[in-house]
Coordinates of C-alpha atoms in Angstrom, one line a residue:
M1426 CA -220.9 71.9 167.9
T1427 CA -217.9 69.9 166.8
A1428 CA -217.6 71.8 163.5
E1429 CA -217.6 75.1 165.4
T1430 CA -215.0 73.8 167.8
D1431 CA -212.8 72.6 165.0
Q1432 CA -213.1 76.0 163.2
T1433 CA -212.3 77.8 166.5
R1434 CA -209.2 75.7 167.0
S1435 CA -208.2 76.3 163.4
D1436 CA -208.6 80.0 163.8
I1437 CA -206.6 80.0 167.0
A1438 CA -203.9 77.9 165.3
W1439 CA -203.8 80.3 162.3
L1440 CA -203.7 83.3 164.6
G1441 CA -200.8 81.7 166.6
T1442 CA -198.9 81.0 163.4
R1443 CA -199.4 84.6 162.2
L1444 CA -198.3 86.0 165.5
R1445 CA -195.1 83.9 165.4
H1446 CA -194.4 85.2 161.9
L1447 CA -195.2 88.7 163.1
Q1448 CA -192.7 88.3 166.0
T1449 CA -190.1 87.0 163.7
L1450 CA -190.6 89.9 161.4
S1451 CA -190.5 92.4 164.2
A1452 CA -187.2 90.9 165.6
T1453 CA -185.7 90.8 162.1
L1454 CA -186.6 94.4 161.4
A1455 CA -185.2 95.5 164.8
G1456 CA -182.0 93.8 164.0
A1457 CA -181.6 95.2 160.5
R1458 CA -178.5 97.3 160.2
T1459 CA -178.7 98.2 156.5
E1460 CA -181.5 99.3 154.2
H1461 CA -181.0 96.1 152.2
E1462 CA -181.5 94.0 155.4
A1463 CA -184.7 95.9 156.2
I1464 CA -186.1 95.4 152.7
E1465 CA -185.2 91.7 152.8
A1466 CA -187.0 91.4 156.2
T1467 CA -190.1 93.0 154.7
L1468 CA -190.2 90.3 152.0
N1469 CA -189.1 87.4 154.2
P1470 CA -190.6 86.8 156.8
G1471 CA -192.9 89.6 155.7
L1472 CA -194.6 87.5 153.0
D1473 CA -195.4 84.9 155.7
V1474 CA -197.2 87.6 157.8
F1475 CA -199.1 88.8 154.8
E1476 CA -199.7 85.2 153.6
A1477 CA -198.8 86.5 150.1
D1478 CA -197.3 84.6 147.2
Q1479 CA -195.6 87.5 145.4
A1480 CA -194.3 90.9 146.4
V1481 CA -192.6 93.9 144.8
I1482 CA -191.1 96.9 146.7
A1483 CA -190.5 100.1 144.8
M1484 CA -189.0 103.4 146.0
L1485 CA -189.4 106.9 144.6
D1486 CA -186.4 108.6 143.2
E1487 CA -185.2 112.0 144.6
S1488 CA -187.3 113.9 142.1
G1489 CA -190.5 112.1 143.2
T1490 CA -191.4 111.4 139.6
V1491 CA -190.2 107.8 139.1
F1492 CA -190.5 104.6 141.1
R1493 CA -187.6 102.1 141.1
I1494 CA -188.1 98.5 141.9
V1495 CA -185.7 97.5 144.7
A1496 CA -186.8 94.0 145.5
V1497 CA -189.0 91.3 144.0
R1498 CA -190.3 87.9 145.4
G1499 CA -192.3 85.3 143.6
Y1500 CA -192.4 87.0 140.2
P1501 CA -190.2 86.0 137.2
D1502 CA -187.0 87.9 136.8
Q1503 CA -188.4 89.5 133.7
V1504 CA -190.7 91.6 135.8
E1505 CA -187.8 93.5 137.3
A1506 CA -186.2 93.8 133.9
D1507 CA -189.3 95.1 132.2
W1508 CA -190.6 97.3 135.1
G1509 CA -187.4 98.3 136.9
M1510 CA -188.6 101.9 136.7
F1511 CA -192.1 103.3 136.2
P1512 CA -193.7 106.7 136.5
N1513 CA -195.3 108.1 139.6
S1514 CA -198.8 108.4 138.2
D1515 CA -202.3 107.1 138.9
E1516 CA -201.9 104.8 135.8
F1517 CA -200.2 102.3 138.1
P1518 CA -201.7 100.7 141.2
L1519 CA -198.7 101.0 143.4
S1520 CA -198.2 104.6 142.4
A1521 CA -201.8 105.3 143.2
A1522 CA -201.5 103.8 146.6
V1523 CA -198.5 105.9 147.5
R1524 CA -200.1 109.1 146.0
T1525 CA -203.4 108.6 147.9
R1526 CA -201.8 107.0 151.0
Q1527 CA -204.6 104.4 150.8
P1528 CA -204.5 100.7 149.9
V1529 CA -205.4 99.8 146.3
I1530 CA -206.9 96.4 145.8
V1531 CA -207.3 94.7 142.4
Y1532 CA -209.1 91.4 141.9
G1533 CA -207.9 89.3 139.0
P1534 CA -206.1 90.1 135.7
E1535 CA -209.2 91.4 134.0
E1536 CA -209.9 94.1 136.6
L1537 CA -206.2 95.0 136.5
I1538 CA -206.2 95.6 132.8
R1539 CA -209.5 97.4 132.9
R1540 CA -208.3 99.8 135.6
Y1541 CA -204.7 100.0 134.6
P1542 CA -204.4 99.4 130.8
K1543 CA -200.6 100.0 130.8
L1544 CA -200.2 96.8 132.7
E1545 CA -201.7 94.7 130.0
G1546 CA -199.8 91.4 129.7
T1547 CA -198.6 91.5 133.3
G1548 CA -201.7 90.2 135.1
R1549 CA -201.0 86.9 136.9
S1550 CA -202.4 87.4 140.4
A1551 CA -205.9 86.4 141.6
A1552 CA -205.7 89.3 144.0
L1553 CA -203.3 92.3 144.3
V1554 CA -203.0 94.6 147.2
C1555 CA -200.8 97.8 147.0
L1556 CA -199.9 99.5 150.3
P1557 CA -198.1 102.8 150.8
M1558 CA -194.8 102.8 152.7
G1559 CA -195.0 106.4 153.8
D1560 CA -194.1 109.0 151.2
F1561 CA -191.0 107.2 149.8
G1562 CA -192.3 104.0 148.4
G1563 CA -194.8 101.1 148.5
I1564 CA -195.3 97.4 148.5
A1565 CA -197.4 95.3 146.1
L1566 CA -198.6 91.9 147.4
G1567 CA -199.8 89.3 145.0
Y1568 CA -202.0 86.2 145.8
D1569 CA -202.4 83.2 143.6
R1570 CA -205.8 82.3 145.3
E1571 CA -208.9 84.4 145.5
K1572 CA -208.9 86.4 148.7
T1573 CA -211.0 89.2 150.1
F1574 CA -209.7 91.9 152.4
G1575 CA -211.9 93.3 155.2
D1576 CA -211.3 96.5 157.0
A1577 CA -209.6 94.8 159.9
E1578 CA -207.3 92.8 157.7
L1579 CA -206.3 96.0 155.7
E1580 CA -205.8 97.9 158.9
F1581 CA -203.5 95.1 160.2
M1582 CA -201.6 94.9 156.9
T1583 CA -201.2 98.7 156.8
A1584 CA -199.8 98.7 160.4
V1585 CA -197.3 96.0 159.5
V1586 CA -196.2 97.8 156.4
R1587 CA -195.8 101.0 158.5
Q1588 CA -193.5 99.1 160.8
C1589 CA -191.5 97.8 157.8
S1590 CA -191.3 101.3 156.3
E1591 CA -190.0 102.8 159.6
A1592 CA -187.2 100.2 159.7
I1593 CA -186.3 100.9 156.0
R1594 CA -186.4 104.6 156.7
R1595 CA -184.2 104.2 159.8
T1596 CA -181.6 102.1 158.1
A1597 CA -181.7 104.3 155.0
F1598 CA -181.0 107.3 157.3
D1599 CA -178.2 105.5 159.0
A1600 CA -176.8 104.5 155.6
E1601 CA -177.0 108.0 154.3
R1602 CA -175.2 109.3 157.5
G1603 CA -172.5 106.7 157.0
R1604 CA -172.2 107.6 153.3
R1605 CA -172.0 111.3 154.2
A1606 CA -169.1 110.5 156.6
E1607 CA -167.5 108.4 153.9
R1608 CA -167.9 111.2 151.3
L1609 CA -166.4 113.8 153.7
A1610 CA -163.5 111.4 154.5
L1611 CA -162.9 110.8 150.8
L1612 CA -162.7 114.5 150.1
A1613 CA -160.4 115.0 153.1
E1614 CA -158.1 112.2 152.0
A1615 CA -158.1 113.4 148.4
G1616 CA -157.2 116.9 149.5
A1617 CA -154.3 115.5 151.5
A1618 CA -153.2 113.5 148.5
F1619 CA -153.3 116.7 146.3
A1620 CA -151.3 118.6 148.9
R1621 CA -148.6 115.9 149.2
S1622 CA -147.4 116.1 145.6
L1623 CA -147.4 118.2 142.5
D1624 CA -147.2 115.1 140.3
Y1625 CA -150.8 115.1 139.2
R1626 CA -150.6 111.8 137.3
T1627 CA -149.6 109.9 140.5
T1628 CA -152.0 111.8 142.6
L1629 CA -155.0 111.1 140.4
G1630 CA -154.1 107.4 140.6
E1631 CA -154.2 107.7 144.4
V1632 CA -157.6 109.5 144.2
A1633 CA -159.0 106.7 142.0
N1634 CA -157.9 104.2 144.6
L1635 CA -159.6 106.2 147.3
A1636 CA -162.9 106.4 145.3
V1637 CA -163.0 102.6 145.0
P1638 CA -164.8 101.2 146.9
A1639 CA -165.8 104.2 149.0
M1640 CA -167.7 105.8 146.2
A1641 CA -167.6 103.4 143.2
D1642 CA -167.0 99.9 142.0
C1643 CA -164.9 101.4 139.1
C1644 CA -163.2 104.8 138.7
I1645 CA -161.7 106.1 135.5
V1646 CA -159.8 109.3 135.2
D1647 CA -159.3 110.9 131.7
V1648 CA -157.1 114.0 131.3
L1649 CA -156.7 116.2 128.3
E1650 CA -153.0 116.7 127.5
P1651 CA -151.3 118.3 124.5
T1652 CA -151.2 114.9 122.7
G1653 CA -154.9 114.3 123.3
L1654 CA -157.2 112.6 125.9
H1655 CA -155.4 110.1 128.0
Q1656 CA -156.8 107.6 130.5
L1657 CA -154.5 108.2 133.5
A1658 CA -156.1 105.8 136.0
T1659 CA -158.5 102.9 136.0
V1660 CA -159.3 101.2 139.3
H1661 CA -161.9 98.4 139.9
V1662 CA -163.0 96.8 143.1
E1663 CA -162.5 93.5 141.2
P1664 CA -159.0 93.8 139.7
G1665 CA -159.8 91.1 137.2
K1666 CA -162.2 93.5 135.4
I1667 CA -159.6 96.2 134.8
A1668 CA -158.4 94.5 131.7
R1669 CA -161.9 94.4 130.3
V1670 CA -162.4 98.1 130.9
A1671 CA -159.0 98.8 129.3
E1672 CA -159.9 96.7 126.3
L1673 CA -163.1 98.7 125.9
E1674 CA -161.2 102.0 126.1
T1675 CA -158.7 100.7 123.5
S1676 CA -161.4 99.7 121.1
Y1677 CA -163.7 102.6 121.6
P1678 CA -161.6 105.4 123.2
A1679 CA -163.3 108.4 124.9
D1680 CA -163.2 111.2 122.3
P1681 CA -164.3 114.8 122.9
A1682 CA -165.3 114.9 119.2
E1683 CA -167.3 111.7 119.2
P1684 CA -171.1 112.3 119.5
H1685 CA -171.6 108.8 121.0
S1686 CA -168.9 109.2 123.7
A1687 CA -170.4 109.8 127.2
V1688 CA -167.1 111.3 128.4
G1689 CA -166.8 113.3 125.2
G1690 CA -170.2 114.8 125.8
V1691 CA -169.3 115.9 129.3
L1692 CA -166.1 117.4 128.0
R1693 CA -167.9 119.3 125.4
S1694 CA -170.7 120.6 127.7
G1695 CA -168.7 121.0 130.8
E1696 CA -171.7 119.7 132.7
A1697 CA -171.8 116.6 135.0
L1698 CA -173.8 113.5 134.0
L1699 CA -175.8 111.3 136.4
V1700 CA -177.4 108.2 135.0
S1701 CA -179.2 106.2 137.7
P1702 CA -180.0 103.6 136.7
V1703 CA -178.3 102.9 133.4
T1704 CA -181.0 102.2 130.9
E1705 CA -181.0 100.5 127.5
E1706 CA -181.8 103.8 125.9
F1707 CA -178.7 105.4 127.5
V1708 CA -176.5 102.5 126.4
R1709 CA -177.7 103.0 122.8
S1710 CA -177.0 106.7 123.0
V1711 CA -173.3 106.2 124.0
T1712 CA -172.3 103.2 121.9
R1713 CA -171.2 103.3 118.3
D1714 CA -172.1 99.9 117.0
E1715 CA -173.5 96.5 118.1
A1716 CA -170.2 95.2 119.3
H1717 CA -169.7 98.3 121.4
R1718 CA -173.2 97.8 123.0
D1719 CA -172.4 94.2 123.8
A1720 CA -169.1 95.2 125.4
V1721 CA -170.9 97.8 127.6
H1722 CA -173.6 95.4 128.5
A1723 CA -170.9 92.9 129.6
L1724 CA -169.6 95.4 132.1
G1725 CA -173.0 95.4 133.8
M1726 CA -173.2 99.1 134.6
R1727 CA -176.0 99.8 137.0
S1728 CA -175.4 103.5 137.7
L1729 CA -172.9 106.1 136.4
I1730 CA -171.5 109.5 137.2
I1731 CA -169.2 111.5 134.9
V1732 CA -168.0 114.8 136.2
P1733 CA -165.8 117.3 134.3
L1734 CA -162.4 118.5 135.6
V1735 CA -162.8 122.2 135.2
A1736 CA -160.3 124.8 136.6
R1737 CA -160.2 128.5 135.9
G1738 CA -162.8 128.1 133.2
R1739 CA -160.9 125.4 131.3
T1740 CA -162.0 121.7 131.0
L1741 CA -159.0 119.5 131.8
G1742 CA -160.6 116.0 131.7
A1743 CA -163.2 113.9 133.5
I1744 CA -163.7 111.5 136.3
T1745 CA -166.1 108.5 135.7
L1746 CA -167.6 106.7 138.6
I1747 CA -169.5 103.4 138.0
Y1748 CA -171.5 101.0 140.1
D1749 CA -171.6 97.6 138.5
T1750 CA -170.9 95.0 141.1
S1751 CA -172.7 96.6 144.1
N1752 CA -176.4 96.8 144.3
R1753 CA -176.3 100.6 144.6
L1754 CA -177.4 103.5 142.6
Y1755 CA -176.1 107.1 142.6
D1756 CA -178.1 110.0 143.8
A1757 CA -177.8 113.8 143.9
H1758 CA -175.7 113.6 147.1
D1759 CA -173.2 111.3 145.3
L1760 CA -173.2 113.7 142.4
A1761 CA -172.4 116.7 144.6
T1762 CA -169.5 114.7 146.2
A1763 CA -168.2 113.7 142.8
A1764 CA -168.3 117.3 141.7
S1765 CA -166.4 118.4 144.8
L1766 CA -163.8 115.7 144.2
A1767 CA -163.5 116.8 140.5
D1768 CA -163.1 120.5 141.5
R1769 CA -160.2 119.6 143.8
A1770 CA -158.6 117.3 141.2
A1771 CA -158.9 119.9 138.5
L1772 CA -157.3 122.6 140.6
A1773 CA -154.5 120.2 141.5
I1774 CA -153.9 119.4 137.8
D1775 CA -153.9 123.1 136.9
N1776 CA -151.6 124.0 139.8
A1777 CA -149.3 121.2 138.9
R1778 CA -149.1 122.4 135.3
L1779 CA -148.6 126.0 136.4
H1780 CA -145.9 124.8 138.7
Q1781 CA -144.2 122.9 135.9
A1782 CA -144.4 125.9 133.5
Q1783 CA -143.0 128.2 136.2
T1784 CA -140.2 125.7 136.9
E1785 CA -139.4 125.5 133.2
I1786 CA -139.3 129.2 132.9
A1787 CA -137.0 129.5 136.0
R1788 CA -134.7 126.8 134.7
T1789 CA -134.5 128.3 131.3
L1790 CA -133.7 131.7 132.7
Q1791 CA -131.3 130.3 135.2
H1792 CA -129.5 128.4 132.5
G1793 CA -129.2 131.7 130.6
L1794 CA -127.4 133.2 133.5
L1795 CA -124.7 130.5 133.6
P1796 CA -122.1 129.6 131.0
D1797 CA -123.3 126.9 128.5
A1798 CA -119.9 125.1 129.0
L1799 CA -116.6 125.8 130.7
P1800 CA -113.6 126.4 128.4
A1801 CA -111.1 123.5 127.9
I1802 CA -107.7 124.6 129.2
P1803 CA -104.9 122.2 128.6
G1804 CA -103.1 121.3 131.8
V1805 CA -105.9 122.6 134.0
E1806 CA -109.0 120.8 135.3
I1807 CA -112.0 123.1 135.9
T1808 CA -115.4 121.9 136.9
A1809 CA -118.5 123.6 138.4
R1810 CA -121.8 122.7 140.0
Y1811 CA -125.0 124.6 140.5
L1812 CA -127.9 123.6 142.8
A1813 CA -131.1 125.6 142.8
A1814 CA -132.8 126.1 146.1
G1815 CA -136.0 124.3 147.0
E1816 CA -137.9 123.2 143.9
G1817 CA -136.3 125.7 141.5
L1818 CA -139.5 127.8 141.1
E1819 CA -137.6 131.1 141.3
V1820 CA -134.4 132.2 139.6
G1821 CA -131.6 132.4 142.1
G1822 CA -128.8 135.0 142.3
D1823 CA -125.8 132.6 142.4
F1824 CA -123.5 132.6 139.4
Y1825 CA -120.1 131.5 138.2
D1826 CA -118.1 132.0 135.0
V1827 CA -114.8 130.9 133.6
W1828 CA -113.2 132.5 130.5
L1829 CA -109.9 132.6 128.6
M1830 CA -107.8 135.7 128.0
D1831 CA -104.4 136.2 126.3
G1832 CA -102.1 133.8 128.2
S1833 CA -104.4 133.6 131.3
F1834 CA -107.9 132.8 132.4
G1835 CA -110.4 134.3 134.8
V1836 CA -112.7 132.6 137.3
A1837 CA -115.7 134.5 138.9
I1838 CA -118.3 133.3 141.4
G1839 CA -120.9 135.4 143.2
D1840 CA -124.2 135.7 144.9
V1841 CA -126.8 138.4 144.3
S1842 CA -129.3 139.0 147.1
G1843 CA -132.9 138.0 146.5
K1844 CA -134.6 135.9 143.9
G1845 CA -136.8 136.2 140.9
A1846 CA -136.7 138.7 138.0
R1847 CA -134.8 141.4 139.9
A1848 CA -132.2 139.0 141.0
A1849 CA -131.9 137.6 137.5
A1850 CA -131.3 141.0 136.1
M1851 CA -128.6 141.8 138.7
T1852 CA -127.0 138.4 138.2
S1853 CA -126.6 139.0 134.5
L1854 CA -125.2 142.5 135.2
A1855 CA -122.7 141.1 137.7
R1856 CA -121.5 138.2 135.6
H1857 CA -121.0 140.2 132.4
T1858 CA -119.5 143.2 134.1
V1859 CA -116.7 141.1 135.7
R1860 CA -115.9 139.4 132.4
V1861 CA -115.8 142.7 130.5
A1862 CA -113.9 144.6 133.2
S1863 CA -111.3 141.8 133.4
L1864 CA -110.2 142.7 129.9
H1865 CA -109.3 146.2 130.9
E1866 CA -108.5 146.3 134.6
P1867 CA -105.1 145.1 135.8
T1868 CA -106.1 143.5 139.1
P1869 CA -109.0 141.5 140.5
S1870 CA -109.7 144.2 143.1
R1871 CA -110.0 146.8 140.3
V1872 CA -112.4 144.5 138.5
L1873 CA -114.6 144.2 141.6
R1874 CA -114.5 148.0 142.0
V1875 CA -116.0 148.4 138.5
L1876 CA -118.6 145.8 139.5
N1877 CA -119.4 147.8 142.7
S1878 CA -119.9 151.0 140.7
E1879 CA -122.2 149.3 138.1
I1880 CA -124.4 147.8 140.9
L1881 CA -124.7 151.1 142.6
Q1882 CA -125.7 152.7 139.4
H1883 CA -128.2 150.1 138.3
R1884 CA -129.3 148.1 141.3
P1885 CA -132.9 148.1 142.6
P1886 CA -133.3 149.2 146.2
D1887 CA -132.0 146.9 149.0
M1888 CA -130.0 144.6 146.7
F1889 CA -126.3 143.8 147.0
C1890 CA -123.8 141.3 145.7
T1891 CA -120.9 139.2 146.9
A1892 CA -118.3 138.1 144.4
A1893 CA -114.9 136.5 144.1
Y1894 CA -112.7 137.0 141.1
A1895 CA -109.5 135.1 140.5
H1896 CA -107.0 135.7 137.7
A1897 CA -104.7 132.8 136.8
V1898 CA -101.5 132.6 134.7
A1899 CA -99.2 129.7 133.9
S1900 CA -96.1 129.1 136.0
A1901 CA -92.8 127.4 135.0
D1902 CA -93.4 124.3 137.2
G1903 CA -96.6 123.4 135.4
G1904 CA -98.8 125.0 138.0
I1905 CA -100.6 128.4 138.0
D1906 CA -100.1 131.7 139.8
V1907 CA -103.4 133.1 141.0
T1908 CA -104.5 136.5 142.2
I1909 CA -107.9 136.7 143.9
A1910 CA -110.1 139.5 145.4
L1911 CA -113.2 139.0 147.5
G1912 CA -116.1 141.4 147.6
G1913 CA -118.0 140.3 150.7
H1914 CA -117.7 136.7 149.4
P1915 CA -116.6 133.6 151.5
P1916 CA -112.8 132.9 151.0
G1917 CA -111.8 130.1 148.8
V1918 CA -110.1 127.0 150.1
I1919 CA -106.7 125.8 148.8
V1920 CA -106.2 122.0 149.1
R1921 CA -102.5 121.2 148.8
R1922 CA -101.3 117.9 147.4
D1923 CA -100.2 116.8 150.9
G1924 CA -103.8 117.4 152.2
G1925 CA -103.1 120.8 153.9
L1926 CA -105.8 123.4 153.7
E1927 CA -105.2 127.2 153.3
Q1928 CA -107.5 130.2 152.9
A1929 CA -107.6 131.8 149.5
G1930 CA -108.3 135.6 149.6
D1931 CA -109.0 138.3 152.2
L1932 CA -112.6 139.1 153.0
G1933 CA -113.6 142.5 151.5
T1934 CA -116.6 144.8 151.5
L1935 CA -120.1 143.8 150.1
L1936 CA -120.6 145.1 146.7
G1937 CA -123.5 147.5 145.9
V1938 CA -123.8 148.9 149.4
R1939 CA -121.5 152.0 149.3
E1940 CA -119.0 153.6 147.0
D1941 CA -116.1 153.4 149.3
V1942 CA -115.1 149.7 149.5
T1943 CA -112.1 147.8 150.8
L1944 CA -110.9 145.2 148.4
T1945 CA -107.6 143.4 148.6
D1946 CA -105.6 141.4 146.0
A1947 CA -104.2 138.2 147.4
G1948 CA -101.7 136.0 145.5
F1949 CA -100.8 132.3 145.8
H1950 CA -99.4 129.5 143.7
L1951 CA -101.1 126.3 142.8
A1952 CA -98.6 123.6 142.0
P1953 CA -99.7 120.6 139.9
G1954 CA -102.1 118.6 142.0
D1955 CA -103.1 121.5 144.2
V1956 CA -106.7 122.6 144.2
L1957 CA -108.7 125.8 144.5
V1958 CA -112.3 125.4 145.7
L1959 CA -114.6 128.4 145.4
C1960 CA -118.3 128.3 146.6
T1961 CA -121.2 130.5 147.5
D1962 CA -122.6 130.8 151.0
G1963 CA -125.2 128.2 150.2
V1964 CA -122.5 125.6 151.0
I1965 CA -121.2 126.9 154.3
E1966 CA -124.6 128.1 155.5
R1967 CA -126.4 124.7 154.7
R1968 CA -128.6 124.1 157.8
D1969 CA -130.3 121.2 159.5
G1970 CA -132.3 122.6 162.3
G1971 CA -129.9 124.4 164.6
R1972 CA -126.8 122.8 162.9
M1973 CA -124.8 124.5 160.1
L1974 CA -122.2 122.9 157.8
G1975 CA -120.0 126.0 158.2
E1976 CA -116.4 126.5 157.1
E1977 CA -115.3 123.8 159.5
G1978 CA -117.6 121.3 157.8
L1979 CA -116.4 122.2 154.4
A1980 CA -112.8 121.9 155.5
E1981 CA -113.6 118.5 156.9
V1982 CA -115.0 117.3 153.6
L1983 CA -112.0 118.6 151.7
A1984 CA -109.5 117.2 154.1
G1985 CA -111.1 113.8 153.7
I1986 CA -110.5 113.7 149.9
G1987 CA -107.6 111.6 149.0
A1988 CA -104.5 112.8 147.2
G1989 CA -104.8 112.9 143.4
A1990 CA -108.6 113.5 143.4
T1991 CA -109.8 115.1 140.2
A1992 CA -111.6 118.4 140.1
E1993 CA -114.8 116.6 139.2
S1994 CA -114.6 114.2 142.1
I1995 CA -113.9 117.1 144.5
A1996 CA -116.9 119.1 143.2
M1997 CA -119.1 116.0 143.6
A1998 CA -117.9 115.4 147.2
V1999 CA -118.8 119.0 148.1
E2000 CA -122.2 118.7 146.4
R2001 CA -122.9 115.4 148.1
A2002 CA -122.0 116.9 151.5
V2003 CA -124.5 119.7 151.0
M2004 CA -127.3 117.4 149.9
E2005 CA -126.7 114.8 152.7
F2006 CA -126.3 117.3 155.5
A2007 CA -130.1 117.6 155.9
S2008 CA -133.1 115.6 154.7
V2009 CA -134.8 118.7 153.2
A2010 CA -133.7 120.4 150.0
P2011 CA -131.3 123.3 150.3
E2012 CA -132.9 126.6 151.2
D2013 CA -130.3 128.7 149.3
D2014 CA -128.7 128.3 145.9
V2015 CA -125.3 126.6 145.7
A2016 CA -122.5 127.3 143.2
I2017 CA -119.2 125.5 143.3
V2018 CA -116.1 126.0 141.1
V2019 CA -113.0 123.7 141.4
V2020 CA -109.7 124.5 139.7
R2021 CA -106.8 122.0 139.6
P2022 CA -103.6 122.4 137.5
T2023 CA -102.3 119.0 136.3
G2024 CA -98.8 120.0 135.3
D2025 CA -98.9 121.2 131.7
P2026 CA -100.8 124.5 131.2
A2027 CA -99.3 125.0 127.9
G2028 CA -102.5 126.3 126.5
L2029 CA -102.1 129.5 128.5
C2030 CA -98.8 130.4 126.9

């Protein structure tokens, strides 16, 4: 009777202990907030509930063809190293349990090898129980002692494993939902970064910083440029590792022509690469010698994505995402996000390059519409400024010119309506017509009448031109006598040596609108130290919201310039006033010409 009582008490004590372990497990699983925490709870205190000595948890990959070990307890580290991945087939007990949704029990190493020959050399448990965790994975429990499992015990273990699997599934779902939100936020932030700037080098650096740590421990961006493949950005969650990555790139640069270059392979194929996890076989396929392999191993890559940067059918580079520090592996969802990020980045690169090419074309064409250099006229300072509107993507219609004639010189400034190729053609016509007509016509007004006729004959519909033409000859006092005519152009401003301001010219009719135009010649004298300032309407119509610089603002700028100021300093002052009037770039082109006799215009005689 005493023996029976002792056994009963022992059974009650055992049951109490097991219930306490079960309560601890249930509480830990309920409190798990991440998949990792749920898996850890399954092993500890889970092992106490199962009274097991060893445990392995393995999950199926997205394809359902391969198991990946995600946690190990009680086994040597070599087990995870040797069996980190294994096929989903009946040749492995854990696979069989998941495939059949039934427990698989193996008693001792001999039975293990007899039933599962591929596991030869791994048998070390006196008993092994493999239990399915739904359709996504399973747990293998090892016992150092001999143990039998009745139906009630297996039913109990299956119920506990089901509770563990539900917690893992719940936290995995929450994690995936969080990762999905992170991926969407990353794409949104990347899109905003691409929209902020057309400097793709800086922008790609920003994107690499966004990707780490949201989507990678390390992000590398390689871009194909005319001089070859260049690594534009390298970011690591541990900044101290960046030097090691850079050293590897220096020693074994990514090369589109190198068969053992992972990035090169993606560039050649134009297809994304997902390696999850990174295997020894993969490392050998992308390394060129033993030293290269050692360096890659030292980085500790666990999972890798390389996506090509492809825009309009052209491969422009690649983005590499690496997990090495985190205990995470990439999946198909991550690959889709990386591909979306790469698509946005590639389009940004291509747009930036198109923008740069368009800007260069516009600048080259604009440069061809302006004089290469102003003539040097002894005794007269002449300087000019030109500011392209916005970002200079289109050729503007503003122009200026200065040229020498026998004993005199001419100054022209004008503005053709519109932008682009049509405006460029009309600007070229206007500038060269004024210069040629000045050699034959006796007065500025007659020169502008010739220009009006040429525009009417050759202009596209709805285009017109404003222009000012001034003819200057030397005077006995060392100054110059000027005659000016205005064809719809803002009057010039005369700045006298004493600071007084006067209008230069009488407003005339727009050119290119009708044949009958009113154009008047106005004459004035510029003594040494006096200044003539001519500008296009981009100066006086410079706006900041509802404010406009206007003729009054220009007059204020010129009145504030001290006596004896050079033509160069005056032009700079007007240019600075235009740029500082508003925080945004000018919406209209700006041309400025400043003429200042200094007292000895002998070169005109």
